[in-house]
Amino acid sequence: MGSQIDKLLEKYWNGETSLEEEKVIKRHFKSNPALSNEGHYFRYLANKKSAKYEGSKSITSKKTWISAAATITIGVLTAALVFNDAKKDPFAIEDPEKALQATREALMMIGSELKQGQNHTLELTKINKAKEELQEES
């Protein structure tokens, strides 16, 4: 059994063990309280895993205060943005005729870009077709 544990320990320290192999190692050192460094290490890990942190209440209360402070900060920032009428959107168009004209211009620009994209796609299709014909001839 000793040589098997030695092999598993070597794999463990190289980061190559599976979870099942690690369980075998932990069970071995739990049932065989050896005075080796590995034995001390695995018993230490087992004790740390079972120990409870005594300062958990202070951490919870800190999280509560931080959460409350963040909520208040977000609320104040939201209120400042919502109720700030001094700065309106510089891109807002109040006149419906101007808004319609701006929308038409934007759609025309998008349409022309799409047309250019179709032209490029057509050219690529021609190139791909020629490439396929050359490969068929080979």
Short mmCIF file of C-alpha atoms in Angstrom, two decimals:
data_model
loop_
_atom_site.label_atom_id
_atom_site.label_comp_id
_atom_site.label_asym_id
_atom_site.label_seq_id
_atom_site.Cartn_x
_atom_site.Cartn_y
_atom_site.Cartn_z
CA MET A 1 0.00 0.00 0.00
CA GLY A 2 2.90 2.33 0.74
CA SER A 3 4.20 2.36 -2.81
CA GLN A 4 0.69 3.02 -4.16
CA ILE A 5 0.33 6.02 -1.81
CA ASP A 6 3.79 7.22 -2.84
CA LYS A 7 2.77 7.05 -6.52
CA LEU A 8 -0.51 8.85 -5.77
CA LEU A 9 1.34 11.52 -3.78
CA GLU A 10 3.73 12.08 -6.67
CA LYS A 11 0.76 12.47 -9.03
CA TYR A 12 -0.94 14.76 -6.47
CA TRP A 13 2.04 17.12 -6.20
CA ASN A 14 2.26 17.22 -10.02
CA GLY A 15 -1.44 18.11 -10.21
CA GLU A 16 -2.35 14.92 -12.08
CA THR A 17 -4.67 13.12 -9.65
CA SER A 18 -8.38 12.61 -10.12
CA LEU A 19 -10.88 13.41 -7.38
CA GLU A 20 -11.16 9.71 -6.54
CA GLU A 21 -7.39 9.40 -6.17
CA GLU A 22 -7.34 12.43 -3.88
CA LYS A 23 -10.04 10.82 -1.74
CA VAL A 24 -7.88 7.68 -1.46
CA ILE A 25 -4.94 9.81 -0.28
CA LYS A 26 -7.08 11.67 2.28
CA ARG A 27 -8.58 8.42 3.62
CA HIS A 28 -5.12 6.92 3.93
CA PHE A 29 -3.77 9.78 6.02
CA LYS A 30 -6.95 9.95 8.07
CA SER A 31 -6.71 6.28 9.01
CA ASN A 32 -2.88 6.24 9.25
CA PRO A 33 -1.75 9.20 11.34
CA ALA A 34 1.81 9.13 10.04
CA LEU A 35 4.34 11.72 11.11
CA SER A 36 5.30 12.55 7.55
CA ASN A 37 4.95 16.03 6.12
CA GLU A 38 2.18 14.83 3.82
CA GLY A 39 0.28 13.37 6.78
CA HIS A 40 0.45 16.69 8.60
CA TYR A 41 -0.59 18.54 5.44
CA PHE A 42 -3.70 16.46 4.77
CA ARG A 43 -4.77 16.50 8.44
CA TYR A 44 -4.34 20.29 8.41
CA LEU A 45 -6.57 20.54 5.32
CA ALA A 46 -9.19 18.30 6.94
CA ASN A 47 -9.17 20.42 10.13
CA LYS A 48 -9.45 23.68 8.16
CA LYS A 49 -12.35 22.29 6.16
CA SER A 50 -14.28 21.36 9.29
CA ALA A 51 -13.45 24.57 11.23
CA LYS A 52 -15.93 27.43 11.17
CA TYR A 53 -14.88 31.00 10.81
CA GLU A 54 -15.74 32.96 13.93
CA GLY A 55 -15.79 36.36 12.25
CA SER A 56 -18.65 35.53 9.89
CA LYS A 57 -21.04 37.94 11.64
CA SER A 58 -18.76 40.91 11.09
CA ILE A 59 -18.33 40.00 7.42
CA THR A 60 -22.10 39.70 7.01
CA SER A 61 -22.69 43.07 8.65
CA LYS A 62 -20.00 44.68 6.45
CA LYS A 63 -21.67 43.22 3.37
CA THR A 64 -25.00 44.62 4.53
CA TRP A 65 -23.55 48.11 5.02
CA ILE A 66 -21.75 48.02 1.68
CA SER A 67 -24.94 46.86 -0.03
CA ALA A 68 -26.96 49.65 1.61
CA ALA A 69 -24.36 52.27 0.66
CA ALA A 70 -24.31 51.05 -2.94
CA THR A 71 -28.11 51.14 -3.11
CA ILE A 72 -28.22 54.69 -1.78
CA THR A 73 -25.51 55.80 -4.21
CA ILE A 74 -27.33 54.29 -7.17
CA GLY A 75 -30.59 55.92 -6.02
CA VAL A 76 -28.98 59.36 -5.73
CA LEU A 77 -27.31 59.06 -9.15
CA THR A 78 -30.55 57.90 -10.76
CA ALA A 79 -32.50 60.76 -9.21
CA ALA A 80 -29.89 63.25 -10.37
CA LEU A 81 -30.08 61.95 -13.93
CA VAL A 82 -33.88 61.75 -14.04
CA PHE A 83 -34.59 65.13 -12.52
CA ASN A 84 -31.85 66.99 -14.35
CA ASP A 85 -33.81 68.98 -16.95
CA ALA A 86 -31.01 71.47 -17.48
CA LYS A 87 -29.18 69.18 -19.91
CA LYS A 88 -31.40 67.72 -22.58
CA ASP A 89 -30.32 65.25 -25.21
CA PRO A 90 -28.38 67.23 -27.82
CA PHE A 91 -29.58 64.85 -30.54
CA ALA A 92 -33.29 65.15 -29.71
CA ILE A 93 -35.38 66.68 -32.51
CA GLU A 94 -38.56 68.42 -31.39
CA ASP A 95 -39.99 69.27 -34.84
CA PRO A 96 -41.75 66.22 -36.41
CA GLU A 97 -40.85 67.31 -39.96
CA LYS A 98 -37.15 67.59 -39.10
CA ALA A 99 -37.31 64.22 -37.33
CA LEU A 100 -38.87 62.63 -40.43
CA GLN A 101 -36.19 64.15 -42.66
CA ALA A 102 -33.39 62.94 -40.35
CA THR A 103 -34.90 59.45 -40.32
CA ARG A 104 -35.10 59.37 -44.14
CA GLU A 105 -31.47 60.46 -44.43
CA ALA A 106 -30.35 57.79 -41.98
CA LEU A 107 -32.30 55.09 -43.83
CA MET A 108 -30.89 56.22 -47.18
CA MET A 109 -27.36 56.03 -45.77
CA ILE A 110 -28.01 52.52 -44.42
CA GLY A 111 -29.51 51.48 -47.77
CA SER A 112 -26.48 52.67 -49.71
CA GLU A 113 -24.14 50.82 -47.34
CA LEU A 114 -26.21 47.64 -47.77
CA LYS A 115 -26.03 48.02 -51.55
CA GLN A 116 -22.23 48.30 -51.38
CA GLY A 117 -22.17 45.18 -49.21
CA GLN A 118 -24.26 43.30 -51.78
CA ASN A 119 -21.85 44.33 -54.53
CA HIS A 120 -18.90 42.98 -52.53
CA THR A 121 -20.80 39.76 -51.84
CA LEU A 122 -21.53 39.34 -55.56
CA GLU A 123 -17.84 39.78 -56.37
CA LEU A 124 -16.87 37.20 -53.72
CA THR A 125 -19.43 34.77 -55.12
CA LYS A 126 -17.89 35.12 -58.59
CA ILE A 127 -14.39 34.53 -57.18
CA ASN A 128 -15.55 31.45 -55.24
CA LYS A 129 -17.28 30.05 -58.33
CA ALA A 130 -14.12 30.52 -60.42
CA LYS A 131 -12.05 28.88 -57.66
CA GLU A 132 -14.40 25.86 -57.59
CA GLU A 133 -14.19 25.51 -61.39
CA LEU A 134 -10.39 25.55 -61.23
CA GLN A 135 -10.39 22.90 -58.52
CA GLU A 136 -12.75 20.70 -60.57
CA GLU A 137 -10.40 20.88 -63.55
CA SER A 138 -7.41 19.79 -61.43
#
